[in-house]
Amino acid sequence: MYDHINNFKRSATQFTFGSITLAIVTLASLHLQTHFAATAFGYLLVILLFSLIGSFVASSALSVLAIAALAYYFAPPAFSLRIDDPQVLLVVVAFFTVSIVGTHLIGKVRQEREAARETAAELRRSAADLKDREKRWRAIFEHNPSMYVMVDEAGTVLNVNTFGATQLGYACSELIGQSILGVFLEEDRAFARKCIRTCLEEIGQSQTWEAQKVKKDGSILWVRENAKAMLWADERPVVLIACEDITERKRTELALQRSEAHLAQAQELSNTGSFSWNVATGEAFWSKELYRILQLDPQTVPAPELIVARTHPDDRASVKETIDQAMRDPKNFEHEYRLVLPDGSVKHIHARARTTRTATGDIDFVGAATDITAARQAEQQLRRSEAYLAEAQRLSHTGSWSWDVYRLDFIYRSAEVDRLFGFKPQEAVSIETIRSRIHPDDLPRLQEVQRLARDDKDGRFEYDFRILLPDGSMRHIHSVAHVVVGSDGNVSELIGTHMDVTEQYAARDRLESTLAALLESEQRFRDYAETASDWLWETGPDHQVTHLSEHTSAAGILATGLMGMLRWDIACDVEEEPEKWRQHRATLEAHLPFRDLVYRTINRMGTPIYVRTSGKPFFGVDGNFLGYRGVSTDITAIIRADQAEQQLRKAQAELAHVTRVTTLGELTTTIAHEINQPLAAIISNADACLGWMNRETPDLSAARSSVEWIIEDAIRASEVIRRVRALAKKGEIEMLPLDINDVVKDVIALVTRELISHQVALKTDLTAALPAIYGDRIQLQQVIINLVMNGIEAMDAVTDRTRELVIQSSRDDMGHVWLAVTDSGVGIAENDADRVLDPFFTTKSNGLGMGLSICRSIVEAHGGRLSIARKRGPGASFRFDLPLHQEVVS
């Protein structure tokens, strides 16, 4: 009602003022005598202007009033209400239409503007209300004691509350716009992406997970996250995440898990399982490792009967007795038994338990069961190794022993020592019996060694003596020994080896005889060479001898009566070498020159001689073949010398072989150690393999790795045996391209134990990528071993400085490869420097003087040179140079 009254008032006011304005316009138009159309336009403006005030009705009334005024005052004929002119009528109709339509449109626009104004006012009120509510919720969001994060589908942080940012050590501005993955550990980022992706795939569904976040200072924060994806105002998906700090709870859980894992791992590493057993209630607990040892399903309820069922039949009675005794009279117990597992394998178990009393007063047994299978197998392997060692001593004729320097009796002697002395195995012998088996001339030397051993706590002794056997035969023994100091600081025993070197002595005697014969033969052939000379000969077209130098017969070089004979009739080796003579006769028939034909004949004294002859055909002026002319040489001395040299080399090779075998005997401890190491590793890896295979779910990958390690250790043991067999092998020289550094590495593997036992530090300076040499690997190994062992022995007496042995290899300016072995020992006296490489020269009281001589022979046979290098400071340095592989081939 109130609105109707206001509208009426507004319409009346509009009509009144509009009528006054129309009157003013009418008067002005009459005064100015304006055109009908102009006046109509003025009326229209007034009507449209006043239509802005409000009512459409008032505007319509003004339009009617304006038309009446136009018709009365301005339409022709003037001052009448008739309108006869069609144009005027058209203007009046247009005026009325425009005024009515314009008034309606303006009214409509004004209404819409009013509505828009009211709507805007409503929106302002709603915005203020929303802002107020947002402020309240923002305060709740910012100060809630939980971390809240909003991220988009790409993981970019859209918003984060102050508490959450502070909890991570950041300001909100540092996180907003950054990837949420930046606060996760590198290894957890893929997991975080997956969680966000899951939320986006299941919009509206809550997701929960636990994760670690990295704070700005690098520390770790464990959180439990609840997340849900929702659609934003523009239908864009976002993920809302609420995080709960669970760091302390997680640390407690991890500490407990770590403790349990450490205990389980300790039990697994030690092959020890723990158990408890309440005698009164029968309740029992077994650890995971005990289930594994017994090869039972961890879900199985533990009971003593299960152990009895798995016990070896031979041990079952004792296990039952132990259990029954524990039930009758609870007290600590310890016993050892065997298990027979489902796969047929046998395990040795050592179990110990002690009694404890529970809060209810019951007796509990708490104990541990250890798998000692490996130890028992190691004991068996040790016994087997001892058998191998005894066999090795038998093969190398080397016995080991321990001698009490005060009681003068064997503490221990191996079976080979009994064989060397001619004793029965483990026969009780007196000191008089032992002395009776030693050559009288060598007995003072052995007594001197015993006296020195009692006084010298760091002593190492090496000496030779002879054993007289009951059958009258004699053995030469080479012995190496060192003292053992007891806990009281006094020498308690002497430990060493006896090696039968009888064959070596015999070889030396044969070598001396061979050398003497060789010297005599060389002198004889030298005399022949000095008195012999070449002679000339000539044959006719039928190849019969027609001419010889006169001095050949006078000197007795050739037999008499050779004139007119054919060369193959003179020779004595036609039947032995028919192919050589067939080719020679073919050459003669083709009238071709020949050179250096060697054949055997006899001189005038009937002694075989060797002749080397060369000839050239000659022809007459008419081109007819006339025969051959040539020269012959008596090369008997050369042939004999070659044969003698071959015999010498054969003798030297035999001596070198004996030396290598002797060295092997000295390295018995090293060889046994090098073989026992991979054998022990094989046992450990095999046991580990069984453990992996015996799991409930066999770990084939780990088992395969264990088998691969077994193969590697077996190859390593095989390589040691190969080296030993190669050194002990007596065979032909095999010249092949070699890397000298590889040869050095093989030697180091064999002498490492000797270096350790003599407290010698080894230093190598091997130049990499050296060119190949051409040689026999075994012989070069022998040279290096000999030089290394000489260096070790030379440092035995050194106590005031470090015992250091240096092996160097390089290439010199001449293109040769060289290797040097340098020690810091007593050195070589200046007077002995020129003789140290000569045969039978030695500075050792028990040496043969052949080691360095053999080394020089081997090096020279390889086209090289062995020398003593000048060295500043104490010690000695031996060096040998070898030509390159290409030089030897060319």
Coordinates of C-alpha atoms in Angstrom, one line a residue, residues 140-350:
I140 CA 41.3 -21.7 12.6
F141 CA 43.3 -23.0 9.6
E142 CA 46.4 -21.0 10.5
H143 CA 46.5 -21.8 14.2
N144 CA 45.2 -25.4 14.3
P145 CA 48.0 -27.6 15.9
S146 CA 48.1 -29.8 12.8
M147 CA 49.7 -29.4 9.4
Y148 CA 47.3 -28.6 6.6
V149 CA 48.4 -28.5 2.9
M150 CA 46.5 -27.9 -0.3
V151 CA 48.1 -29.0 -3.6
D152 CA 47.0 -29.2 -7.2
E153 CA 47.0 -32.2 -9.4
A154 CA 50.7 -31.5 -10.3
G155 CA 51.7 -31.5 -6.6
T156 CA 52.3 -27.8 -6.4
V157 CA 51.5 -26.3 -3.0
L158 CA 48.5 -23.9 -3.3
N159 CA 48.2 -23.2 0.4
V160 CA 49.7 -24.3 3.7
N161 CA 48.9 -23.2 7.3
T162 CA 51.4 -21.4 9.4
F163 CA 51.7 -24.2 11.9
G164 CA 52.6 -26.7 9.2
A165 CA 55.1 -24.5 7.5
T166 CA 56.7 -23.7 10.9
Q167 CA 56.8 -27.4 11.8
L168 CA 58.9 -28.0 8.7
G169 CA 61.1 -24.9 9.5
Y170 CA 59.8 -22.8 6.5
A171 CA 57.7 -19.7 6.1
C172 CA 54.4 -20.2 4.2
S173 CA 55.7 -18.1 1.3
E174 CA 58.7 -20.5 0.9
L175 CA 56.4 -23.5 0.3
I176 CA 53.5 -22.0 -1.7
G177 CA 54.1 -22.4 -5.4
Q178 CA 56.7 -25.1 -4.8
S179 CA 56.4 -28.8 -5.4
I180 CA 55.2 -30.8 -2.3
L181 CA 57.8 -33.5 -3.3
G182 CA 60.6 -31.1 -2.2
V183 CA 59.8 -31.9 1.5
F184 CA 60.0 -35.7 0.9
L185 CA 63.1 -37.9 0.9
E186 CA 64.4 -38.7 -2.6
E187 CA 63.5 -42.4 -2.2
D188 CA 60.0 -41.5 -1.0
R189 CA 59.0 -39.1 -3.8
A190 CA 57.7 -41.8 -6.1
F191 CA 55.5 -43.0 -3.2
A192 CA 54.2 -39.5 -2.7
R193 CA 53.3 -39.1 -6.3
K194 CA 51.5 -42.4 -6.2
C195 CA 49.5 -41.3 -3.1
I196 CA 48.4 -38.0 -4.8
R197 CA 47.5 -39.8 -7.9
T198 CA 45.3 -42.3 -5.9
C199 CA 43.5 -39.3 -4.3
L200 CA 42.8 -37.8 -7.7
E201 CA 41.5 -41.0 -9.1
E202 CA 39.1 -41.4 -6.2
I203 CA 37.8 -37.8 -5.7
G204 CA 35.9 -37.5 -2.4
Q205 CA 37.5 -40.6 -0.9
S206 CA 39.8 -40.2 2.1
Q207 CA 43.3 -41.8 1.9
T208 CA 45.7 -42.4 4.7
W209 CA 49.5 -43.1 4.7
E210 CA 52.7 -42.6 6.7
A211 CA 55.8 -40.9 5.3
Q212 CA 59.0 -39.1 6.2
K213 CA 59.4 -35.4 5.5
V214 CA 62.6 -33.5 5.4
K215 CA 62.7 -30.3 7.5
K216 CA 64.6 -27.2 6.3
D217 CA 67.5 -28.1 8.7
G218 CA 67.7 -31.5 7.2
S219 CA 66.2 -33.4 10.1
I220 CA 63.4 -36.0 9.5
L221 CA 59.8 -35.6 10.5
W222 CA 57.5 -38.7 10.5
V223 CA 53.8 -37.9 9.7
R224 CA 50.6 -39.7 9.3
E225 CA 48.7 -38.0 6.4
N226 CA 44.9 -38.0 5.8
A227 CA 44.1 -36.7 2.3
K228 CA 41.1 -36.2 0.1
A229 CA 40.7 -34.8 -3.4
M230 CA 37.9 -32.4 -4.3
L231 CA 36.9 -30.2 -7.2
W232 CA 37.7 -26.5 -6.8
A233 CA 35.4 -23.6 -7.9
D234 CA 36.6 -23.8 -11.5
E235 CA 36.1 -27.6 -11.5
R236 CA 39.8 -28.0 -11.1
P237 CA 40.8 -30.9 -8.7
V238 CA 42.8 -30.1 -5.6
V239 CA 44.1 -32.4 -2.8
L240 CA 43.6 -31.4 0.9
I241 CA 46.1 -33.1 3.2
A242 CA 46.1 -33.1 7.0
C243 CA 49.3 -34.3 8.7
E244 CA 49.8 -35.7 12.2
D245 CA 53.3 -35.7 13.7
I246 CA 54.1 -39.3 14.7
T247 CA 57.9 -38.9 14.9
E248 CA 58.3 -40.0 18.5
R249 CA 56.0 -43.0 18.0
K250 CA 57.9 -44.0 14.8
R251 CA 61.3 -43.6 16.5
T252 CA 60.1 -45.9 19.3
E253 CA 58.8 -48.5 16.8
L254 CA 62.0 -48.3 14.7
A255 CA 64.2 -48.7 17.8
L256 CA 62.2 -51.7 18.8
Q257 CA 62.4 -53.2 15.3
R258 CA 66.1 -52.4 15.0
S259 CA 66.7 -54.1 18.4
E260 CA 64.8 -57.2 17.3
A261 CA 66.5 -57.2 13.9
H262 CA 69.9 -56.9 15.5
L263 CA 69.1 -59.8 17.8
A264 CA 67.8 -61.9 14.9
Q265 CA 70.9 -61.0 12.7
A266 CA 73.3 -61.7 15.6
Q267 CA 71.6 -65.1 16.0
E268 CA 71.7 -65.8 12.3
L269 CA 75.4 -64.7 12.0
S270 CA 76.4 -66.9 14.9
N271 CA 74.0 -69.8 13.9
T272 CA 72.6 -69.6 17.4
G273 CA 68.9 -69.9 18.2
S274 CA 67.4 -69.0 21.6
F275 CA 64.6 -70.9 23.5
S276 CA 62.7 -70.9 26.7
W277 CA 60.8 -73.8 28.3
N278 CA 58.5 -73.8 31.3
V279 CA 58.7 -77.2 32.8
A280 CA 55.5 -76.9 34.8
T281 CA 53.2 -75.7 32.0
G282 CA 55.1 -77.1 29.0
E283 CA 55.0 -73.8 27.3
A284 CA 58.0 -73.1 25.1
F285 CA 59.3 -70.3 22.9
W286 CA 61.8 -70.7 20.0
S287 CA 63.5 -67.9 18.1
K288 CA 63.3 -67.6 14.3
E289 CA 66.9 -68.8 14.0
L290 CA 66.1 -71.9 16.0
Y291 CA 63.2 -72.7 13.7
R292 CA 65.7 -72.3 10.8
I293 CA 68.3 -74.5 12.4
L294 CA 65.6 -77.2 13.0
Q295 CA 64.1 -76.6 9.5
L296 CA 60.6 -76.3 11.0
D297 CA 57.7 -74.0 10.0
P298 CA 57.8 -70.9 12.3
Q299 CA 54.0 -71.5 12.8
T300 CA 54.7 -74.8 14.4
V301 CA 54.0 -74.9 18.2
P302 CA 57.4 -75.5 19.9
A303 CA 57.8 -78.7 22.0
P304 CA 60.7 -80.8 23.1
E305 CA 59.2 -83.8 21.2
L306 CA 59.9 -82.0 17.9
I307 CA 63.6 -81.9 18.8
V308 CA 63.7 -85.5 19.7
A309 CA 62.0 -86.4 16.4
R310 CA 64.7 -84.6 14.5
T311 CA 67.6 -86.0 16.6
H312 CA 70.0 -88.5 15.0
P313 CA 69.1 -92.1 16.0
D314 CA 72.5 -92.6 17.7
D315 CA 72.0 -89.4 19.9
R316 CA 68.2 -89.7 20.5
A317 CA 68.6 -91.6 23.8
S318 CA 71.0 -89.0 25.3
V319 CA 68.7 -86.2 24.3
K320 CA 65.7 -87.9 25.9
E321 CA 67.7 -88.5 29.0
T322 CA 68.7 -84.8 29.2
I323 CA 65.0 -83.7 28.8
D324 CA 63.8 -86.2 31.4
Q325 CA 66.6 -85.1 33.8
A326 CA 65.6 -81.5 33.4
M327 CA 61.9 -82.3 34.2
R328 CA 62.9 -84.4 37.3
D329 CA 65.6 -82.1 38.7
P330 CA 65.6 -78.7 37.0
K331 CA 69.2 -77.4 36.8
N332 CA 71.5 -76.0 34.2
F333 CA 72.5 -78.4 31.4
E334 CA 74.7 -78.5 28.4
H335 CA 74.9 -81.2 25.8
E336 CA 75.8 -81.8 22.1
Y337 CA 73.9 -83.9 19.6
R338 CA 73.2 -84.3 15.9
L339 CA 70.1 -83.5 13.9
V340 CA 68.9 -85.4 10.8
L341 CA 67.0 -82.9 8.6
P342 CA 64.3 -83.8 6.0
D343 CA 66.8 -83.4 3.2
G344 CA 69.0 -86.1 4.8
S345 CA 71.8 -83.6 5.9
V346 CA 73.2 -83.8 9.4
K347 CA 73.8 -80.9 11.7
H348 CA 75.8 -80.8 14.9
I349 CA 74.1 -78.8 17.7
H350 CA 75.6 -77.5 20.9

